[in-house]
Amino acid sequence: PDRVKALFNLSAPFIPCDPRFKPVETLEVLLGKDYYIVRFQEPGEIEAEFAEISLRRAVLELLSYRIPDPLYLPKGNLFGHPLDCPVNLPPWLSDQDADYYANQFQETGITGALNYYRNIDTDWELLAPWWKSQIQVPVKFAMGDHDLVYTMPGVKDYIHNGGFKRNVPFLEEALVINGVSHWINEEIPDQINQL
């Protein structure tokens, strides 16, 4: 509270760490080896698979994911459909923006972005002193009902049945917006800015 007056979080609700469960191991138990965060763990492996289908296509597939289910990336069939199927960009993602994102990753590689996921367990360990912390400032939260985070086991119940409010006592609002997926600030920027 002495540094942050308020928060407005999108797409990922605050869920405190549980010292009994390492995050990646837990995700593998709950969602399996093909779950995207689990697949991202081995350095170089998913990068090579993305290169096989083209990094551009992989980036566009990830940005276009709108299925209200967990994202699975099985070996040999990464996005669950043949490669000759076109990637249909969502209305909020212009060809120009898609090209920009894809070109940026083609220039720099995607390892840096994947390293965020590879550090989840390390972050969990480093956050140990704050595992029992609550968010003690006013908070608003919004996510889409097609968000892959919303469909993770237990998240809907956590948001709607008191768990979120218990860990974020000054939660003023938790909006779940119909028809919107993970990239909520890109999909409905005007609506988000009005919140």
mmCIF file of C-alpha atoms in Angstrom:
data_model
loop_
_atom_site.group_PDB
_atom_site.id
_atom_site.type_symbol
_atom_site.label_atom_id
_atom_site.label_comp_id
_atom_site.label_asym_id
_atom_site.label_seq_id
_atom_site.Cartn_x
_atom_site.Cartn_y
_atom_site.Cartn_z
ATOM 1 C CA PRO A 1 0.000 0.000 0.000
ATOM 2 C CA ASP A 2 2.903 2.417 0.528
ATOM 3 C CA ARG A 3 3.954 2.039 -3.130
ATOM 4 C CA VAL A 4 0.861 0.922 -5.018
ATOM 5 C CA LYS A 5 -2.477 2.689 -4.593
ATOM 6 C CA ALA A 6 -4.618 0.236 -6.554
ATOM 7 C CA LEU A 7 -4.509 -2.564 -9.110
ATOM 8 C CA PHE A 8 -6.467 -3.467 -12.200
ATOM 9 C CA ASN A 9 -5.467 -6.959 -13.268
ATOM 10 C CA LEU A 10 -6.418 -8.684 -16.498
ATOM 11 C CA SER A 11 -6.720 -12.375 -17.352
ATOM 12 C CA ALA A 12 -4.811 -13.931 -14.439
ATOM 13 C CA PRO A 13 -6.338 -13.683 -10.950
ATOM 14 C CA PHE A 14 -4.069 -13.427 -7.931
ATOM 15 C CA ILE A 15 -3.716 -16.897 -6.456
ATOM 16 C CA PRO A 16 -1.268 -17.187 -3.564
ATOM 17 C CA CYS A 17 1.471 -19.785 -3.715
ATOM 18 C CA ASP A 18 0.874 -23.045 -1.921
ATOM 19 C CA PRO A 19 4.100 -24.353 -0.355
ATOM 20 C CA ARG A 20 2.928 -27.952 -0.809
ATOM 21 C CA PHE A 21 2.742 -27.839 -4.613
ATOM 22 C CA LYS A 22 5.352 -26.739 -7.143
ATOM 23 C CA PRO A 23 3.397 -25.040 -9.945
ATOM 24 C CA VAL A 24 4.710 -26.889 -13.004
ATOM 25 C CA GLU A 25 4.475 -30.322 -11.355
ATOM 26 C CA THR A 26 0.931 -29.505 -10.271
ATOM 27 C CA LEU A 27 -0.041 -28.400 -13.777
ATOM 28 C CA GLU A 28 1.380 -31.621 -15.193
ATOM 29 C CA VAL A 29 -0.623 -33.715 -12.714
ATOM 30 C CA LEU A 30 -3.832 -31.769 -13.386
ATOM 31 C CA LEU A 31 -3.520 -31.184 -17.128
ATOM 32 C CA GLY A 32 -0.925 -33.618 -18.453
ATOM 33 C CA LYS A 33 2.409 -33.535 -20.279
ATOM 34 C CA ASP A 34 0.971 -31.821 -23.367
ATOM 35 C CA TYR A 35 -0.316 -28.781 -21.478
ATOM 36 C CA TYR A 36 1.451 -25.762 -22.962
ATOM 37 C CA ILE A 37 3.244 -24.615 -19.783
ATOM 38 C CA VAL A 38 4.553 -28.143 -19.212
ATOM 39 C CA ARG A 39 5.646 -28.424 -22.868
ATOM 40 C CA PHE A 40 7.528 -25.099 -22.620
ATOM 41 C CA GLN A 41 9.820 -26.368 -19.828
ATOM 42 C CA GLU A 42 12.555 -28.164 -21.817
ATOM 43 C CA PRO A 43 14.863 -25.532 -23.370
ATOM 44 C CA GLY A 44 15.123 -25.857 -27.130
ATOM 45 C CA GLU A 45 12.437 -28.521 -27.524
ATOM 46 C CA ILE A 46 9.382 -26.398 -28.247
ATOM 47 C CA GLU A 47 11.519 -23.870 -30.131
ATOM 48 C CA ALA A 48 12.522 -26.668 -32.540
ATOM 49 C CA GLU A 49 8.906 -27.751 -32.949
ATOM 50 C CA PHE A 50 7.815 -24.176 -33.596
ATOM 51 C CA ALA A 51 10.592 -23.873 -36.199
ATOM 52 C CA GLU A 52 9.287 -27.014 -37.954
ATOM 53 C CA ILE A 53 5.874 -25.436 -38.510
ATOM 54 C CA SER A 54 7.426 -21.924 -38.820
ATOM 55 C CA LEU A 55 7.805 -19.560 -35.924
ATOM 56 C CA ARG A 56 5.425 -17.167 -37.663
ATOM 57 C CA ARG A 57 2.667 -19.784 -37.714
ATOM 58 C CA ALA A 58 3.296 -20.721 -34.073
ATOM 59 C CA VAL A 59 3.012 -17.075 -32.979
ATOM 60 C CA LEU A 60 -0.197 -16.589 -34.982
ATOM 61 C CA GLU A 61 -1.676 -19.819 -33.577
ATOM 62 C CA LEU A 62 -0.946 -18.661 -30.016
ATOM 63 C CA LEU A 63 -2.388 -15.191 -30.590
ATOM 64 C CA SER A 64 -5.474 -16.653 -32.292
ATOM 65 C CA TYR A 65 -6.269 -19.279 -29.635
ATOM 66 C CA ARG A 66 -9.905 -18.718 -28.628
ATOM 67 C CA ILE A 67 -11.023 -22.132 -27.456
ATOM 68 C CA PRO A 68 -12.351 -21.999 -23.872
ATOM 69 C CA ASP A 69 -10.285 -25.013 -22.879
ATOM 70 C CA PRO A 70 -6.708 -25.549 -21.749
ATOM 71 C CA LEU A 71 -4.107 -25.199 -24.516
ATOM 72 C CA TYR A 72 -2.455 -28.494 -25.368
ATOM 73 C CA LEU A 73 0.550 -28.803 -27.683
ATOM 74 C CA PRO A 74 0.990 -32.515 -28.430
ATOM 75 C CA LYS A 75 4.241 -33.494 -30.118
ATOM 76 C CA GLY A 76 3.799 -33.861 -33.850
ATOM 77 C CA ASN A 77 0.390 -32.150 -33.815
ATOM 78 C CA LEU A 78 1.069 -28.921 -31.952
ATOM 79 C CA PHE A 79 -2.173 -27.064 -32.466
ATOM 80 C CA GLY A 80 -4.413 -30.060 -33.121
ATOM 81 C CA HIS A 81 -5.066 -29.514 -36.819
ATOM 82 C CA PRO A 82 -3.245 -30.024 -40.118
ATOM 83 C CA LEU A 83 -0.718 -27.399 -41.154
ATOM 84 C CA ASP A 84 -2.545 -26.795 -44.424
ATOM 85 C CA CYS A 85 -5.426 -25.292 -42.420
ATOM 86 C CA PRO A 86 -5.086 -21.519 -42.494
ATOM 87 C CA VAL A 87 -4.715 -19.602 -39.250
ATOM 88 C CA ASN A 88 -7.815 -17.448 -38.976
ATOM 89 C CA LEU A 89 -6.844 -14.233 -37.258
ATOM 90 C CA PRO A 90 -9.356 -12.903 -34.751
ATOM 91 C CA PRO A 91 -11.002 -9.592 -35.696
ATOM 92 C CA TRP A 92 -8.873 -7.616 -33.236
ATOM 93 C CA LEU A 93 -5.593 -8.786 -34.808
ATOM 94 C CA SER A 94 -4.810 -7.086 -38.109
ATOM 95 C CA ASP A 95 -2.524 -8.679 -40.689
ATOM 96 C CA GLN A 96 -0.114 -5.804 -40.088
ATOM 97 C CA ASP A 97 -0.006 -6.402 -36.308
ATOM 98 C CA ALA A 98 0.302 -10.162 -36.800
ATOM 99 C CA ASP A 99 3.222 -9.606 -39.169
ATOM 100 C CA TYR A 100 4.853 -7.268 -36.660
ATOM 101 C CA TYR A 101 4.634 -9.786 -33.797
ATOM 102 C CA ALA A 102 5.815 -12.646 -35.988
ATOM 103 C CA ASN A 103 8.722 -10.604 -37.393
ATOM 104 C CA GLN A 104 9.832 -9.537 -33.923
ATOM 105 C CA PHE A 105 9.994 -13.145 -32.763
ATOM 106 C CA GLN A 106 11.705 -14.212 -35.988
ATOM 107 C CA GLU A 107 14.404 -11.590 -35.363
ATOM 108 C CA THR A 108 14.950 -12.330 -31.670
ATOM 109 C CA GLY A 109 13.725 -15.895 -31.318
ATOM 110 C CA ILE A 110 11.013 -16.955 -28.919
ATOM 111 C CA THR A 111 13.224 -18.341 -26.147
ATOM 112 C CA GLY A 112 13.048 -15.137 -24.092
ATOM 113 C CA ALA A 113 9.253 -15.285 -24.009
ATOM 114 C CA LEU A 114 9.300 -18.996 -23.159
ATOM 115 C CA ASN A 115 11.757 -18.393 -20.326
ATOM 116 C CA TYR A 116 8.952 -16.661 -18.404
ATOM 117 C CA TYR A 117 7.212 -20.054 -18.215
ATOM 118 C CA ARG A 118 10.481 -21.867 -17.516
ATOM 119 C CA ASN A 119 10.953 -19.689 -14.449
ATOM 120 C CA ILE A 120 7.552 -20.338 -12.888
ATOM 121 C CA ASP A 121 8.938 -22.764 -10.300
ATOM 122 C CA THR A 122 11.915 -20.494 -9.547
ATOM 123 C CA ASP A 123 9.572 -17.539 -9.083
ATOM 124 C CA TRP A 124 7.469 -19.711 -6.759
ATOM 125 C CA GLU A 125 10.570 -20.468 -4.656
ATOM 126 C CA LEU A 126 11.698 -16.826 -4.572
ATOM 127 C CA LEU A 127 8.241 -15.686 -3.490
ATOM 128 C CA ALA A 128 8.265 -17.993 -0.435
ATOM 129 C CA PRO A 129 8.513 -15.084 2.062
ATOM 130 C CA TRP A 130 5.201 -13.743 0.716
ATOM 131 C CA TRP A 131 3.246 -16.988 0.290
ATOM 132 C CA LYS A 132 0.639 -15.970 2.858
ATOM 133 C CA SER A 133 0.320 -12.404 1.606
ATOM 134 C CA GLN A 134 -2.883 -10.780 0.526
ATOM 135 C CA ILE A 135 -3.369 -7.892 -1.860
ATOM 136 C CA GLN A 136 -4.148 -4.992 0.488
ATOM 137 C CA VAL A 137 -5.121 -2.263 -1.990
ATOM 138 C CA PRO A 138 -8.306 -1.738 -4.020
ATOM 139 C CA VAL A 139 -8.438 -4.169 -6.954
ATOM 140 C CA LYS A 140 -10.526 -4.558 -10.060
ATOM 141 C CA PHE A 141 -10.170 -7.602 -12.263
ATOM 142 C CA ALA A 142 -11.420 -8.599 -15.706
ATOM 143 C CA MET A 143 -11.059 -11.660 -17.886
ATOM 144 C CA GLY A 144 -12.939 -13.295 -20.727
ATOM 145 C CA ASP A 145 -15.070 -16.399 -20.465
ATOM 146 C CA HIS A 146 -13.046 -17.878 -23.360
ATOM 147 C CA ASP A 147 -9.738 -17.245 -21.576
ATOM 148 C CA LEU A 148 -7.656 -20.393 -21.211
ATOM 149 C CA VAL A 149 -6.839 -19.334 -17.624
ATOM 150 C CA TYR A 150 -10.552 -19.129 -16.754
ATOM 151 C CA THR A 151 -11.013 -22.726 -17.868
ATOM 152 C CA MET A 152 -8.148 -24.121 -15.753
ATOM 153 C CA PRO A 153 -9.298 -26.502 -12.998
ATOM 154 C CA GLY A 154 -10.671 -24.598 -10.020
ATOM 155 C CA VAL A 155 -10.351 -21.061 -11.424
ATOM 156 C CA LYS A 156 -14.069 -20.423 -12.018
ATOM 157 C CA ASP A 157 -14.903 -21.642 -8.528
ATOM 158 C CA TYR A 158 -12.072 -19.566 -7.032
ATOM 159 C CA ILE A 159 -13.285 -16.376 -8.733
ATOM 160 C CA HIS A 160 -17.016 -16.809 -8.155
ATOM 161 C CA ASN A 161 -17.248 -18.563 -4.781
ATOM 162 C CA GLY A 162 -15.182 -16.502 -2.378
ATOM 163 C CA GLY A 163 -11.589 -17.676 -2.756
ATOM 164 C CA PHE A 164 -10.504 -14.665 -4.795
ATOM 165 C CA LYS A 165 -12.199 -12.220 -2.415
ATOM 166 C CA ARG A 166 -10.606 -13.955 0.582
ATOM 167 C CA ASN A 167 -7.099 -13.445 -0.875
ATOM 168 C CA VAL A 168 -7.876 -9.994 -2.243
ATOM 169 C CA PRO A 169 -10.008 -8.459 0.522
ATOM 170 C CA PHE A 170 -10.342 -5.098 -1.254
ATOM 171 C CA LEU A 171 -11.529 -6.684 -4.501
ATOM 172 C CA GLU A 172 -14.093 -4.252 -5.844
ATOM 173 C CA GLU A 173 -15.051 -6.065 -9.004
ATOM 174 C CA ALA A 174 -14.298 -9.329 -10.808
ATOM 175 C CA LEU A 175 -15.708 -9.164 -14.316
ATOM 176 C CA VAL A 176 -15.931 -12.146 -16.624
ATOM 177 C CA ILE A 177 -16.764 -10.802 -20.061
ATOM 178 C CA ASN A 178 -18.637 -13.029 -22.506
ATOM 179 C CA GLY A 179 -17.016 -13.959 -25.797
ATOM 180 C CA VAL A 180 -13.545 -12.668 -24.932
ATOM 181 C CA SER A 181 -10.347 -14.704 -24.705
ATOM 182 C CA HIS A 182 -6.912 -14.258 -23.118
ATOM 183 C CA TRP A 183 -5.742 -11.154 -24.994
ATOM 184 C CA ILE A 184 -8.540 -9.089 -23.449
ATOM 185 C CA ASN A 185 -6.780 -5.715 -23.660
ATOM 186 C CA GLU A 186 -6.251 -6.279 -27.389
ATOM 187 C CA GLU A 187 -9.723 -7.663 -28.059
ATOM 188 C CA ILE A 188 -11.797 -5.006 -26.320
ATOM 189 C CA PRO A 189 -9.459 -2.085 -25.559
ATOM 190 C CA ASP A 190 -12.180 0.571 -25.436
ATOM 191 C CA GLN A 191 -14.282 -1.427 -22.984
ATOM 192 C CA ILE A 192 -11.238 -2.140 -20.801
ATOM 193 C CA ASN A 193 -10.233 1.531 -20.789
ATOM 194 C CA GLN A 194 -13.730 2.494 -19.618
ATOM 195 C CA LEU A 195 -13.545 0.152 -16.642
#
